[in-house]
Structure formats: structure tokens, C-alpha cells
JSON list of C-alpha atoms in Angstrom, two decimals:
[
{"chain": "A", "resi": 128, "resn": "MET", "atom": "CA", "xyz": [-25.01, 7.01, -0.13]},
{"chain": "A", "resi": 129, "resn": "PRO", "atom": "CA", "xyz": [-24.12, 4.66, -3.17]},
{"chain": "A", "resi": 130, "resn": "ILE", "atom": "CA", "xyz": [-20.67, 3.61, -2.86]},
{"chain": "A", "resi": 131, "resn": "LYS", "atom": "CA", "xyz": [-18.66, 3.51, -6.26]},
{"chain": "A", "resi": 132, "resn": "GLN", "atom": "CA", "xyz": [-15.82, 0.95, -6.88]},
{"chain": "A", "resi": 133, "resn": "ARG", "atom": "CA", "xyz": [-12.74, 2.52, -6.49]},
{"chain": "A", "resi": 134, "resn": "HIS", "atom": "CA", "xyz": [-10.48, -0.43, -5.53]},
{"chain": "A", "resi": 135, "resn": "THR", "atom": "CA", "xyz": [-9.84, -3.62, -7.74]},
{"chain": "A", "resi": 136, "resn": "VAL", "atom": "CA", "xyz": [-7.52, -6.27, -6.99]},
{"chain": "A", "resi": 137, "resn": "ILE", "atom": "CA", "xyz": [-5.76, -8.61, -9.85]},
{"chain": "A", "resi": 138, "resn": "SER", "atom": "CA", "xyz": [-3.77, -11.55, -8.67]},
{"chain": "A", "resi": 139, "resn": "LEU", "atom": "CA", "xyz": [-0.66, -11.90, -11.20]},
{"chain": "A", "resi": 140, "resn": "GLY", "atom": "CA", "xyz": [0.28, -15.29, -9.40]},
{"chain": "A", "resi": 141, "resn": "GLU", "atom": "CA", "xyz": [3.55, -17.00, -8.71]},
{"chain": "A", "resi": 142, "resn": "ILE", "atom": "CA", "xyz": [6.24, -15.48, -10.86]},
{"chain": "A", "resi": 143, "resn": "ALA", "atom": "CA", "xyz": [9.54, -17.34, -11.35]},
{"chain": "A", "resi": 144, "resn": "ALA", "atom": "CA", "xyz": [12.96, -15.58, -11.42]},
{"chain": "A", "resi": 145, "resn": "GLY", "atom": "CA", "xyz": [13.75, -13.72, -14.73]},
{"chain": "A", "resi": 146, "resn": "GLU", "atom": "CA", "xyz": [10.10, -13.92, -15.70]},
{"chain": "A", "resi": 147, "resn": "TYR", "atom": "CA", "xyz": [7.55, -11.14, -16.48]},
{"chain": "A", "resi": 148, "resn": "SER", "atom": "CA", "xyz": [3.99, -10.82, -15.01]},
{"chain": "A", "resi": 149, "resn": "ASP", "atom": "CA", "xyz": [0.99, -10.74, -17.54]},
{"chain": "A", "resi": 150, "resn": "GLU", "atom": "CA", "xyz": [0.34, -7.26, -18.81]},
{"chain": "A", "resi": 151, "resn": "ILE", "atom": "CA", "xyz": [-1.80, -5.09, -16.29]},
{"chain": "A", "resi": 152, "resn": "ASP", "atom": "CA", "xyz": [-4.46, -2.85, -17.87]},
{"chain": "A", "resi": 153, "resn": "ALA", "atom": "CA", "xyz": [-4.74, 0.06, -15.70]},
{"chain": "A", "resi": 154, "resn": "SER", "atom": "CA", "xyz": [-6.27, 2.44, -18.38]},
{"chain": "A", "resi": 155, "resn": "SER", "atom": "CA", "xyz": [-9.33, 3.01, -16.11]},
{"chain": "A", "resi": 156, "resn": "PHE", "atom": "CA", "xyz": [-7.44, 3.73, -13.01]},
{"chain": "A", "resi": 157, "resn": "ASN", "atom": "CA", "xyz": [-5.19, 6.61, -11.73]},
{"chain": "A", "resi": 158, "resn": "GLU", "atom": "CA", "xyz": [-2.95, 4.70, -9.19]},
{"chain": "A", "resi": 159, "resn": "ALA", "atom": "CA", "xyz": [-1.75, 1.32, -8.19]},
{"chain": "A", "resi": 160, "resn": "ILE", "atom": "CA", "xyz": [-0.36, -0.60, -5.13]},
{"chain": "A", "resi": 161, "resn": "LEU", "atom": "CA", "xyz": [1.98, -3.68, -5.87]},
{"chain": "A", "resi": 162, "resn": "TYR", "atom": "CA", "xyz": [1.85, -6.37, -3.24]},
{"chain": "A", "resi": 163, "resn": "VAL", "atom": "CA", "xyz": [4.93, -8.81, -3.13]},
{"chain": "A", "resi": 164, "resn": "GLU", "atom": "CA", "xyz": [5.05, -12.13, -1.17]},
{"chain": "A", "resi": 165, "resn": "ASN", "atom": "CA", "xyz": [8.23, -13.50, -1.05]},
{"chain": "A", "resi": 166, "resn": "THR", "atom": "CA", "xyz": [8.23, -17.08, 0.44]},
{"chain": "A", "resi": 167, "resn": "SER", "atom": "CA", "xyz": [11.68, -18.11, -0.82]},
{"chain": "A", "resi": 168, "resn": "GLY", "atom": "CA", "xyz": [14.80, -18.38, 1.09]},
{"chain": "A", "resi": 169, "resn": "LEU", "atom": "CA", "xyz": [16.34, -15.58, -0.98]},
{"chain": "A", "resi": 170, "resn": "ASN", "atom": "CA", "xyz": [15.69, -12.01, -1.46]},
{"chain": "A", "resi": 171, "resn": "ALA", "atom": "CA", "xyz": [13.55, -10.79, -4.33]},
{"chain": "A", "resi": 172, "resn": "LYS", "atom": "CA", "xyz": [14.24, -8.05, -6.51]},
{"chain": "A", "resi": 173, "resn": "PHE", "atom": "CA", "xyz": [11.49, -6.63, -9.08]},
{"chain": "A", "resi": 174, "resn": "THR", "atom": "CA", "xyz": [11.19, -3.82, -11.35]},
{"chain": "A", "resi": 175, "resn": "ILE", "atom": "CA", "xyz": [7.95, -2.20, -12.93]},
{"chain": "A", "resi": 176, "resn": "GLU", "atom": "CA", "xyz": [7.79, -1.40, -16.67]},
{"chain": "A", "resi": 177, "resn": "ALA", "atom": "CA", "xyz": [5.12, 0.70, -18.60]},
{"chain": "A", "resi": 178, "resn": "ASN", "atom": "CA", "xyz": [4.41, 0.71, -22.33]},
{"chain": "A", "resi": 179, "resn": "PRO", "atom": "CA", "xyz": [3.16, 4.17, -24.02]},
{"chain": "A", "resi": 180, "resn": "ALA", "atom": "CA", "xyz": [1.76, 2.21, -27.02]},
{"chain": "A", "resi": 181, "resn": "GLU", "atom": "CA", "xyz": [-1.95, 1.56, -27.45]},
{"chain": "A", "resi": 182, "resn": "SER", "atom": "CA", "xyz": [-3.23, -1.65, -25.91]},
{"chain": "A", "resi": 183, "resn": "GLY", "atom": "CA", "xyz": [-3.07, -4.29, -28.52]},
{"chain": "A", "resi": 184, "resn": "GLU", "atom": "CA", "xyz": [0.08, -2.75, -29.94]},
{"chain": "A", "resi": 185, "resn": "ALA", "atom": "CA", "xyz": [3.50, -4.43, -29.22]},
{"chain": "A", "resi": 186, "resn": "GLY", "atom": "CA", "xyz": [5.31, -1.11, -28.35]},
{"chain": "A", "resi": 187, "resn": "GLU", "atom": "CA", "xyz": [8.26, -1.03, -26.19]},
{"chain": "A", "resi": 188, "resn": "TRP", "atom": "CA", "xyz": [8.49, -1.53, -22.49]},
{"chain": "A", "resi": 189, "resn": "TYR", "atom": "CA", "xyz": [10.34, 1.49, -20.51]},
{"chain": "A", "resi": 190, "resn": "ARG", "atom": "CA", "xyz": [11.44, 1.00, -16.84]},
{"chain": "A", "resi": 191, "resn": "PHE", "atom": "CA", "xyz": [8.82, 2.82, -14.56]},
{"chain": "A", "resi": 192, "resn": "GLY", "atom": "CA", "xyz": [9.60, 4.90, -11.85]},
{"chain": "A", "resi": 193, "resn": "THR", "atom": "CA", "xyz": [13.08, 3.75, -10.48]},
{"chain": "A", "resi": 194, "resn": "THR", "atom": "CA", "xyz": [16.60, 4.53, -10.58]},
{"chain": "A", "resi": 195, "resn": "GLY", "atom": "CA", "xyz": [17.67, 1.41, -12.09]},
{"chain": "A", "resi": 196, "resn": "ILE", "atom": "CA", "xyz": [17.96, -0.35, -8.93]},
{"chain": "A", "resi": 197, "resn": "PRO", "atom": "CA", "xyz": [15.57, -3.06, -8.29]},
{"chain": "A", "resi": 198, "resn": "THR", "atom": "CA", "xyz": [13.25, -2.73, -5.24]},
{"chain": "A", "resi": 199, "resn": "GLN", "atom": "CA", "xyz": [14.00, -5.66, -2.82]},
{"chain": "A", "resi": 200, "resn": "VAL", "atom": "CA", "xyz": [11.93, -7.78, -0.83]},
{"chain": "A", "resi": 201, "resn": "LYS", "atom": "CA", "xyz": [13.68, -9.73, 1.83]},
{"chain": "A", "resi": 202, "resn": "ALA", "atom": "CA", "xyz": [13.26, -13.46, 2.11]},
{"chain": "A", "resi": 203, "resn": "GLY", "atom": "CA", "xyz": [9.93, -14.27, 3.99]},
{"chain": "A", "resi": 204, "resn": "GLU", "atom": "CA", "xyz": [8.64, -10.69, 3.82]},
{"chain": "A", "resi": 205, "resn": "LEU", "atom": "CA", "xyz": [5.13, -9.34, 2.44]},
{"chain": "A", "resi": 206, "resn": "LEU", "atom": "CA", "xyz": [5.48, -5.80, 1.38]},
{"chain": "A", "resi": 207, "resn": "ALA", "atom": "CA", "xyz": [3.29, -3.47, -0.36]},
{"chain": "A", "resi": 208, "resn": "PHE", "atom": "CA", "xyz": [4.46, -0.39, -2.45]},
{"chain": "A", "resi": 209, "resn": "PRO", "atom": "CA", "xyz": [2.63, 2.31, -4.26]},
{"chain": "A", "resi": 210, "resn": "ILE", "atom": "CA", "xyz": [3.56, 2.22, -7.97]},
{"chain": "A", "resi": 211, "resn": "PRO", "atom": "CA", "xyz": [5.82, 3.78, -9.26]},
{"chain": "A", "resi": 212, "resn": "LEU", "atom": "CA", "xyz": [8.49, 2.96, -6.66]},
{"chain": "A", "resi": 213, "resn": "TYR", "atom": "CA", "xyz": [10.87, 5.40, -5.48]},
{"chain": "A", "resi": 214, "resn": "ALA", "atom": "CA", "xyz": [8.90, 8.35, -6.47]},
{"chain": "A", "resi": 215, "resn": "TYR", "atom": "CA", "xyz": [8.71, 11.18, -3.78]},
{"chain": "A", "resi": 216, "resn": "SER", "atom": "CA", "xyz": [5.41, 12.35, -4.44]},
{"chain": "A", "resi": 217, "resn": "GLU", "atom": "CA", "xyz": [2.40, 12.50, -7.07]},
{"chain": "A", "resi": 218, "resn": "TYR", "atom": "CA", "xyz": [1.93, 8.96, -7.34]},
{"chain": "A", "resi": 219, "resn": "GLY", "atom": "CA", "xyz": [0.31, 7.48, -10.44]},
{"chain": "A", "resi": 220, "resn": "CYS", "atom": "CA", "xyz": [0.15, 4.43, -12.63]},
{"chain": "A", "resi": 221, "resn": "ALA", "atom": "CA", "xyz": [0.65, 3.98, -16.17]},
{"chain": "A", "resi": 222, "resn": "ARG", "atom": "CA", "xyz": [-2.32, 2.50, -18.28]},
{"chain": "A", "resi": 223, "resn": "ARG", "atom": "CA", "xyz": [-0.09, -0.55, -19.39]},
{"chain": "A", "resi": 224, "resn": "MET", "atom": "CA", "xyz": [2.37, -2.21, -16.84]},
{"chain": "A", "resi": 225, "resn": "ARG", "atom": "CA", "xyz": [4.20, -5.39, -16.19]},
{"chain": "A", "resi": 226, "resn": "ILE", "atom": "CA", "xyz": [6.35, -6.70, -13.39]},
{"chain": "A", "resi": 227, "resn": "GLU", "atom": "CA", "xyz": [9.84, -8.31, -13.83]},
{"chain": "A", "resi": 228, "resn": "VAL", "atom": "CA", "xyz": [10.89, -10.53, -10.87]},
{"chain": "A", "resi": 229, "resn": "LYS", "atom": "CA", "xyz": [14.48, -11.32, -10.42]},
{"chain": "A", "resi": 230, "resn": "ASP", "atom": "CA", "xyz": [16.39, -13.74, -8.63]},
{"chain": "A", "resi": 231, "resn": "THR", "atom": "CA", "xyz": [13.79, -15.81, -7.12]},
{"chain": "A", "resi": 232, "resn": "THR", "atom": "CA", "xyz": [10.19, -16.69, -7.36]},
{"chain": "A", "resi": 233, "resn": "ALA", "atom": "CA", "xyz": [7.46, -14.20, -5.75]},
{"chain": "A", "resi": 234, "resn": "THR", "atom": "CA", "xyz": [4.05, -14.06, -5.81]},
{"chain": "A", "resi": 235, "resn": "LEU", "atom": "CA", "xyz": [2.27, -10.75, -6.93]},
{"chain": "A", "resi": 236, "resn": "TRP", "atom": "CA", "xyz": [-1.03, -8.87, -6.54]},
{"chain": "A", "resi": 237, "resn": "VAL", "atom": "CA", "xyz": [-1.84, -5.64, -7.88]},
{"chain": "A", "resi": 238, "resn": "GLU", "atom": "CA", "xyz": [-4.39, -3.14, -6.54]},
{"chain": "A", "resi": 239, "resn": "LEU", "atom": "CA", "xyz": [-5.70, -0.53, -8.98]},
{"chain": "A", "resi": 240, "resn": "ILE", "atom": "CA", "xyz": [-7.41, 2.54, -7.60]},
{"chain": "A", "resi": 241, "resn": "ARG", "atom": "CA", "xyz": [-9.35, 5.56, -9.29]},
{"chain": "A", "resi": 242, "resn": "GLU", "atom": "CA", "xyz": [-10.72, 8.56, -7.99]},
{"chain": "A", "resi": 243, "resn": "ILE", "atom": "CA", "xyz": [-14.32, 8.41, -9.36]},
{"chain": "A", "resi": 244, "resn": "GLY", "atom": "CA", "xyz": [-16.21, 5.23, -10.20]},
{"chain": "B", "resi": 105, "resn": "MET", "atom": "CA", "xyz": [-24.88, 20.88, 0.53]},
{"chain": "B", "resi": 106, "resn": "SER", "atom": "CA", "xyz": [-21.63, 19.36, -0.63]},
{"chain": "B", "resi": 107, "resn": "ARG", "atom": "CA", "xyz": [-21.33, 15.67, -0.71]},
{"chain": "B", "resi": 108, "resn": "GLN", "atom": "CA", "xyz": [-19.58, 13.77, 2.04]},
{"chain": "B", "resi": 109, "resn": "ARG", "atom": "CA", "xyz": [-15.78, 13.31, 1.14]},
{"chain": "B", "resi": 110, "resn": "HIS", "atom": "CA", "xyz": [-14.46, 12.32, 4.38]},
{"chain": "B", "resi": 111, "resn": "ARG", "atom": "CA", "xyz": [-15.05, 9.70, 6.95]},
{"chain": "B", "resi": 112, "resn": "ILE", "atom": "CA", "xyz": [-13.55, 8.60, 10.08]},
{"chain": "B", "resi": 113, "resn": "THR", "atom": "CA", "xyz": [-13.61, 5.69, 12.27]},
{"chain": "B", "resi": 114, "resn": "GLY", "atom": "CA", "xyz": [-14.42, 5.39, 15.96]},
{"chain": "B", "resi": 115, "resn": "ASN", "atom": "CA", "xyz": [-11.50, 4.56, 18.44]},
{"chain": "B", "resi": 116, "resn": "LEU", "atom": "CA", "xyz": [-9.97, 1.58, 17.03]},
{"chain": "B", "resi": 117, "resn": "ALA", "atom": "CA", "xyz": [-7.75, 1.06, 20.14]},
{"chain": "B", "resi": 118, "resn": "GLU", "atom": "CA", "xyz": [-10.55, 1.02, 23.11]},
{"chain": "B", "resi": 119, "resn": "SER", "atom": "CA", "xyz": [-8.46, -1.88, 24.04]},
{"chain": "B", "resi": 120, "resn": "ALA", "atom": "CA", "xyz": [-4.81, -0.32, 23.94]},
{"chain": "B", "resi": 121, "resn": "ILE", "atom": "CA", "xyz": [-2.80, -2.02, 20.93]},
{"chain": "B", "resi": 122, "resn": "ALA", "atom": "CA", "xyz": [0.14, -3.52, 22.74]},
{"chain": "B", "resi": 123, "resn": "PRO", "atom": "CA", "xyz": [3.73, -3.99, 21.41]},
{"chain": "B", "resi": 124, "resn": "GLY", "atom": "CA", "xyz": [3.54, -6.81, 18.63]},
{"chain": "B", "resi": 125, "resn": "SER", "atom": "CA", "xyz": [-0.38, -6.32, 18.25]},
{"chain": "B", "resi": 126, "resn": "THR", "atom": "CA", "xyz": [-2.28, -4.90, 15.41]},
{"chain": "B", "resi": 127, "resn": "SER", "atom": "CA", "xyz": [-5.73, -3.02, 15.03]},
{"chain": "B", "resi": 128, "resn": "ILE", "atom": "CA", "xyz": [-8.83, -4.45, 13.29]},
{"chain": "B", "resi": 129, "resn": "GLY", "atom": "CA", "xyz": [-8.72, -4.15, 9.44]},
{"chain": "B", "resi": 130, "resn": "VAL", "atom": "CA", "xyz": [-10.58, -1.22, 7.85]},
{"chain": "B", "resi": 131, "resn": "ASP", "atom": "CA", "xyz": [-12.80, -1.09, 4.94]},
{"chain": "B", "resi": 132, "resn": "LEU", "atom": "CA", "xyz": [-11.66, 1.89, 2.77]},
{"chain": "B", "resi": 133, "resn": "SER", "atom": "CA", "xyz": [-12.87, 0.39, -0.42]},
{"chain": "B", "resi": 134, "resn": "SER", "atom": "CA", "xyz": [-14.86, 3.60, -1.12]},
{"chain": "B", "resi": 135, "resn": "MET", "atom": "CA", "xyz": [-12.04, 5.88, -0.34]},
{"chain": "B", "resi": 136, "resn": "THR", "atom": "CA", "xyz": [-8.65, 6.60, -1.94]},
{"chain": "B", "resi": 137, "resn": "ARG", "atom": "CA", "xyz": [-6.64, 8.59, 0.83]},
{"chain": "B", "resi": 138, "resn": "ALA", "atom": "CA", "xyz": [-6.40, 7.83, 4.40]},
{"chain": "B", "resi": 139, "resn": "THR", "atom": "CA", "xyz": [-4.79, 9.21, 7.55]},
{"chain": "B", "resi": 140, "resn": "ALA", "atom": "CA", "xyz": [-4.13, 7.65, 10.86]},
{"chain": "B", "resi": 141, "resn": "TYR", "atom": "CA", "xyz": [-4.59, 9.75, 13.96]},
{"chain": "B", "resi": 142, "resn": "VAL", "atom": "CA", "xyz": [-2.35, 7.92, 16.76]},
{"chain": "B", "resi": 143, "resn": "LYS", "atom": "CA", "xyz": [-2.11, 8.52, 20.38]},
{"chain": "B", "resi": 144, "resn": "THR", "atom": "CA", "xyz": [0.77, 6.72, 22.42]},
{"chain": "B", "resi": 145, "resn": "THR", "atom": "CA", "xyz": [1.02, 5.45, 26.08]},
{"chain": "B", "resi": 146, "resn": "GLY", "atom": "CA", "xyz": [3.57, 3.68, 28.00]},
{"chain": "B", "resi": 147, "resn": "GLY", "atom": "CA", "xyz": [6.48, 4.44, 25.95]},
{"chain": "B", "resi": 148, "resn": "SER", "atom": "CA", "xyz": [7.33, 4.91, 22.20]},
{"chain": "B", "resi": 149, "resn": "ALA", "atom": "CA", "xyz": [6.02, 3.10, 19.53]},
{"chain": "B", "resi": 150, "resn": "ASP", "atom": "CA", "xyz": [7.01, 1.80, 16.22]},
{"chain": "B", "resi": 151, "resn": "LEU", "atom": "CA", "xyz": [3.79, 1.91, 14.03]},
{"chain": "B", "resi": 152, "resn": "ARG", "atom": "CA", "xyz": [3.30, 0.41, 10.43]},
{"chain": "B", "resi": 153, "resn": "ALA", "atom": "CA", "xyz": [0.43, 0.48, 8.43]},
{"chain": "B", "resi": 154, "resn": "GLU", "atom": "CA", "xyz": [-0.32, -2.85, 6.67]},
{"chain": "B", "resi": 155, "resn": "ALA", "atom": "CA", "xyz": [-2.44, -3.60, 3.86]},
{"chain": "B", "resi": 156, "resn": "SER", "atom": "CA", "xyz": [-4.37, -6.69, 2.40]},
{"chain": "B", "resi": 157, "resn": "PRO", "atom": "CA", "xyz": [-5.30, -7.62, -0.91]},
{"chain": "B", "resi": 158, "resn": "ASP", "atom": "CA", "xyz": [-7.86, -10.12, 0.11]},
{"chain": "B", "resi": 159, "resn": "ASP", "atom": "CA", "xyz": [-11.64, -9.21, -0.03]},
{"chain": "B", "resi": 160, "resn": "PHE", "atom": "CA", "xyz": [-13.70, -8.82, 3.12]},
{"chain": "B", "resi": 161, "resn": "THR", "atom": "CA", "xyz": [-15.00, -12.48, 2.75]},
{"chain": "B", "resi": 162, "resn": "VAL", "atom": "CA", "xyz": [-11.77, -13.44, 4.34]},
{"chain": "B", "resi": 163, "resn": "PRO", "atom": "CA", "xyz": [-11.50, -12.75, 8.07]},
{"chain": "B", "resi": 164, "resn": "ASP", "atom": "CA", "xyz": [-8.78, -10.61, 9.47]},
{"chain": "B", "resi": 165, "resn": "ALA", "atom": "CA", "xyz": [-7.10, -13.41, 11.14]},
{"chain": "B", "resi": 166, "resn": "SER", "atom": "CA", "xyz": [-6.86, -15.37, 7.85]},
{"chain": "B", "resi": 167, "resn": "ALA", "atom": "CA", "xyz": [-6.03, -12.43, 5.38]},
{"chain": "B", "resi": 168, "resn": "LYS", "atom": "CA", "xyz": [-2.72, -12.03, 4.13]},
{"chain": "B", "resi": 169, "resn": "TRP", "atom": "CA", "xyz": [-1.28, -8.59, 5.53]},
{"chain": "B", "resi": 170, "resn": "PHE", "atom": "CA", "xyz": [1.67, -6.76, 3.76]},
{"chain": "B", "resi": 171, "resn": "LYS", "atom": "CA", "xyz": [3.50, -3.93, 5.29]},
{"chain": "B", "resi": 172, "resn": "TYR", "atom": "CA", "xyz": [2.91, -0.66, 3.56]},
{"chain": "B", "resi": 173, "resn": "PHE", "atom": "CA", "xyz": [5.42, 0.48, 2.29]},
{"chain": "B", "resi": 174, "resn": "ALA", "atom": "CA", "xyz": [9.11, 0.56, 1.22]},
{"chain": "B", "resi": 175, "resn": "SER", "atom": "CA", "xyz": [11.80, -1.84, 1.19]},
{"chain": "B", "resi": 176, "resn": "THR", "atom": "CA", "xyz": [13.20, -0.71, 4.65]},
{"chain": "B", "resi": 177, "resn": "ASP", "atom": "CA", "xyz": [13.22, -2.01, 8.15]},
{"chain": "B", "resi": 178, "resn": "ASN", "atom": "CA", "xyz": [12.09, 1.10, 9.46]},
{"chain": "B", "resi": 179, "resn": "ALA", "atom": "CA", "xyz": [8.78, 1.56, 11.02]},
{"chain": "B", "resi": 180, "resn": "TYR", "atom": "CA", "xyz": [7.31, 5.11, 12.09]},
{"chain": "B", "resi": 181, "resn": "ASN", "atom": "CA", "xyz": [8.46, 5.85, 15.60]},
{"chain": "B", "resi": 182, "resn": "ILE", "atom": "CA", "xyz": [6.11, 7.90, 17.81]},
{"chain": "B", "resi": 183, "resn": "ALA", "atom": "CA", "xyz": [7.36, 9.31, 21.16]},
{"chain": "B", "resi": 184, "resn": "ASN", "atom": "CA", "xyz": [5.51, 8.19, 24.34]},
{"chain": "B", "resi": 185, "resn": "ASP", "atom": "CA", "xyz": [2.39, 10.22, 25.16]},
{"chain": "B", "resi": 186, "resn": "SER", "atom": "CA", "xyz": [2.19, 11.81, 21.92]},
{"chain": "B", "resi": 187, "resn": "ARG", "atom": "CA", "xyz": [-0.73, 12.57, 19.40]},
{"chain": "B", "resi": 188, "resn": "GLU", "atom": "CA", "xyz": [0.12, 12.46, 15.49]},
{"chain": "B", "resi": 189, "resn": "ALA", "atom": "CA", "xyz": [-1.86, 12.11, 12.50]},
{"chain": "B", "resi": 190, "resn": "ILE", "atom": "CA", "xyz": [0.08, 10.22, 9.94]},
{"chain": "B", "resi": 191, "resn": "PRO", "atom": "CA", "xyz": [-1.06, 10.09, 6.04]},
{"chain": "B", "resi": 192, "resn": "PHE", "atom": "CA", "xyz": [-0.87, 6.37, 5.03]},
{"chain": "B", "resi": 193, "resn": "PRO", "atom": "CA", "xyz": [1.15, 4.74, 4.12]},
{"chain": "B", "resi": 194, "resn": "SER", "atom": "CA", "xyz": [3.00, 5.37, 7.33]},
{"chain": "B", "resi": 195, "resn": "GLY", "atom": "CA", "xyz": [6.42, 4.34, 7.95]},
{"chain": "B", "resi": 196, "resn": "TYR", "atom": "CA", "xyz": [9.20, 5.78, 5.40]},
{"chain": "B", "resi": 197, "resn": "ASP", "atom": "CA", "xyz": [12.71, 5.90, 4.41]},
{"chain": "B", "resi": 198, "resn": "ASN", "atom": "CA", "xyz": [14.04, 9.31, 3.55]},
{"chain": "B", "resi": 199, "resn": "GLU", "atom": "CA", "xyz": [16.53, 7.91, 1.20]},
{"chain": "B", "resi": 200, "resn": "THR", "atom": "CA", "xyz": [13.65, 6.19, -0.96]},
{"chain": "B", "resi": 201, "resn": "ILE", "atom": "CA", "xyz": [10.19, 7.33, -0.68]},
{"chain": "B", "resi": 202, "resn": "GLY", "atom": "CA", "xyz": [8.35, 10.22, 0.85]},
{"chain": "B", "resi": 203, "resn": "ASN", "atom": "CA", "xyz": [5.17, 9.46, 2.29]},
{"chain": "B", "resi": 204, "resn": "VAL", "atom": "CA", "xyz": [2.92, 12.01, 0.80]},
{"chain": "B", "resi": 205, "resn": "ASN", "atom": "CA", "xyz": [0.11, 11.65, -1.48]},
{"chain": "B", "resi": 206, "resn": "ALA", "atom": "CA", "xyz": [0.16, 7.79, -1.92]},
{"chain": "B", "resi": 207, "resn": "PRO", "atom": "CA", "xyz": [-3.20, 6.07, -2.05]},
{"chain": "B", "resi": 208, "resn": "CYS", "atom": "CA", "xyz": [-4.67, 3.95, 0.52]},
{"chain": "B", "resi": 209, "resn": "ALA", "atom": "CA", "xyz": [-5.30, 0.46, -0.14]},
{"chain": "B", "resi": 210, "resn": "ARG", "atom": "CA", "xyz": [-8.98, -0.87, 0.14]},
{"chain": "B", "resi": 211, "resn": "ARG", "atom": "CA", "xyz": [-8.22, -2.85, 3.50]},
{"chain": "B", "resi": 212, "resn": "MET", "atom": "CA", "xyz": [-5.78, -1.65, 5.87]},
{"chain": "B", "resi": 213, "resn": "ARG", "atom": "CA", "xyz": [-4.79, -1.80, 9.58]},
{"chain": "B", "resi": 214, "resn": "MET", "atom": "CA", "xyz": [-2.09, -0.60, 11.86]},
{"chain": "B", "resi": 215, "resn": "SER", "atom": "CA", "xyz": [0.59, -2.73, 13.57]},
{"chain": "B", "resi": 216, "resn": "ASN", "atom": "CA", "xyz": [2.35, -1.77, 16.53]},
{"chain": "B", "resi": 217, "resn": "GLU", "atom": "CA", "xyz": [5.89, -3.18, 15.94]},
{"chain": "B", "resi": 218, "resn": "SER", "atom": "CA", "xyz": [7.26, -1.93, 19.27]},
{"chain": "B", "resi": 219, "resn": "GLU", "atom": "CA", "xyz": [9.75, -4.44, 21.09]},
{"chain": "B", "resi": 220, "resn": "SER", "atom": "CA", "xyz": [9.27, -2.63, 24.35]},
{"chain": "B", "resi": 221, "resn": "THR", "atom": "CA", "xyz": [6.26, -1.03, 26.06]},
{"chain": "B", "resi": 222, "resn": "GLY", "atom": "CA", "xyz": [4.98, 1.60, 23.98]},
{"chain": "B", "resi": 223, "resn": "SER", "atom": "CA", "xyz": [1.00, 1.06, 22.98]},
{"chain": "B", "resi": 224, "resn": "ILE", "atom": "CA", "xyz": [-1.48, 2.62, 21.11]},
{"chain": "B", "resi": 225, "resn": "ASP", "atom": "CA", "xyz": [-4.48, 3.87, 23.27]},
{"chain": "B", "resi": 226, "resn": "LYS", "atom": "CA", "xyz": [-6.20, 5.92, 20.49]},
{"chain": "B", "resi": 227, "resn": "LEU", "atom": "CA", "xyz": [-6.40, 5.14, 16.82]},
{"chain": "B", "resi": 228, "resn": "TYR", "atom": "CA", "xyz": [-8.72, 6.84, 14.23]},
{"chain": "B", "resi": 229, "resn": "ILE", "atom": "CA", "xyz": [-8.62, 6.30, 10.72]},
{"chain": "B", "resi": 230, "resn": "ALA", "atom": "CA", "xyz": [-9.89, 9.07, 8.55]},
{"chain": "B", "resi": 231, "resn": "ALA", "atom": "CA", "xyz": [-10.26, 8.65, 4.84]},
{"chain": "B", "resi": 232, "resn": "SER", "atom": "CA", "xyz": [-11.41, 10.98, 2.03]},
{"chain": "B", "resi": 233, "resn": "ARG", "atom": "CA", "xyz": [-12.32, 10.73, -1.69]},
{"chain": "B", "resi": 234, "resn": "GLN", "atom": "CA", "xyz": [-13.07, 12.84, -4.61]},
{"chain": "B", "resi": 235, "resn": "ILE", "atom": "CA", "xyz": [-16.34, 13.14, -6.01]},
{"chain": "B", "resi": 236, "resn": "ALA", "atom": "CA", "xyz": [-17.14, 14.49, -9.29]}
]
């Protein structure tokens, strides 16, 4: 049986405190998982933002799927989360997303997932 | 005949997965949802699904493994001599995230975080996908 590609991983690299990741183009995917590696000695906090504007337009960024409380990854931890965070069901990603890292440096990856290749 | 949408591994715990140990990593790259079937022995076990963003050219032992998911210290506890089917990602924090309907990662494994005696003596990972 041919296997269609349903998963793609993008390395966002090391993001400094107070900085944003590059924009993630998830327009051909349905869902996403965020990987956070915190090798610093401090707890890392981050939020996810989504932009409803067409790709290539500036648009405005909106906090995505949280109650306003940044998600925390403790010092030395490696955690993976379905996007958006703090959702109770029906996980789904936005087509344009970015991650803001607060308080300390963290290294990020995003895995994008689609139902049909 | 409808096309295959479900797949299940053999028993990944033929040698029991002791406290502090993990299963081998499983390739779920053609799947989008997964469930772990677990049987415990010798005591209760604290289970945690782990995912890796590394591709399959990286051996399990060298890959970075991330706890999937939730910013919580709570693993998923299963009583001794129990059989449970747990949708991935396992482990949950009732105050934050429910553990339903989240996608599986392309590469996953199960960790036994128990600090006492509970082992996993059966572990099957079943996965599914939609087909157009």
C-alpha cells in the first residue's frame, strides 16, 4: 500500500527570550505538535499566535488557544504539545502560526500533520 | 473492500518494560491517531507517551524524546494487573487538557516512569488514518 506523507517536522531553532519564531506555513495541514527543549537553568514559557490574513499580507497576530497564561516548560525538560494548547478537544492548527518564547531561551520544532496526503 | 485504516503492532513488551525503561520507537508516519493497549504486572505503573521530531535515520538511543504532552508532572497511572487502552497522547492534567482527539506524532514510544515495581508486560500500539 502506498504511504502518503502525513507528517512533516520543521526545526524552528533556538529562540531567545522575548523573541518570536519564524512564521509557520501550515496551510496544507490540519494539526500540529510543538516540541520544546529547554536546556537553560530557568523555566521557559511560550505562547502560540495565529494570523487570519492571507499569506504574504502583514495582518495581525492573535493569541491562539490559551487562556492568556503562557505554557511552561521547566528547566531541563523536553515536552511535546498538541497545538493549540489548553484545548479540551478538537485539536487543529491555524494556517499561519508563530511561537513567542518568554523568560529564557528554548529550542523548538513543529510537526505538521494532515489527514490525507 | 474498504481500504485499511487501522494498523496494530505486535507486543512491544515481550521483555517486560521495567520501571525507568521505555519501549522501542514506533513508526506512525502514515497514521494520524494512535492508541496504546497496555497490561501491567508487579504493581501499578506510571505511563508517559513520548514523541520524537527526529527522523528514522536517527537510532532510538540517539534521538531526542519529548514527553507528550502537557506541562504537568503527572504521568498516567495504571493499577497493577490492569489492561487499558489509552488514546495518545497519554498522560493528562484534568485542569488543563483533556486527552481526546489529539494527533499522534510520526515517531512515538511509551515510557514507564514508575519508581517502584510496576512493569508493562503487554504493549500494543494501534494507529489509524483517514483515507479519501
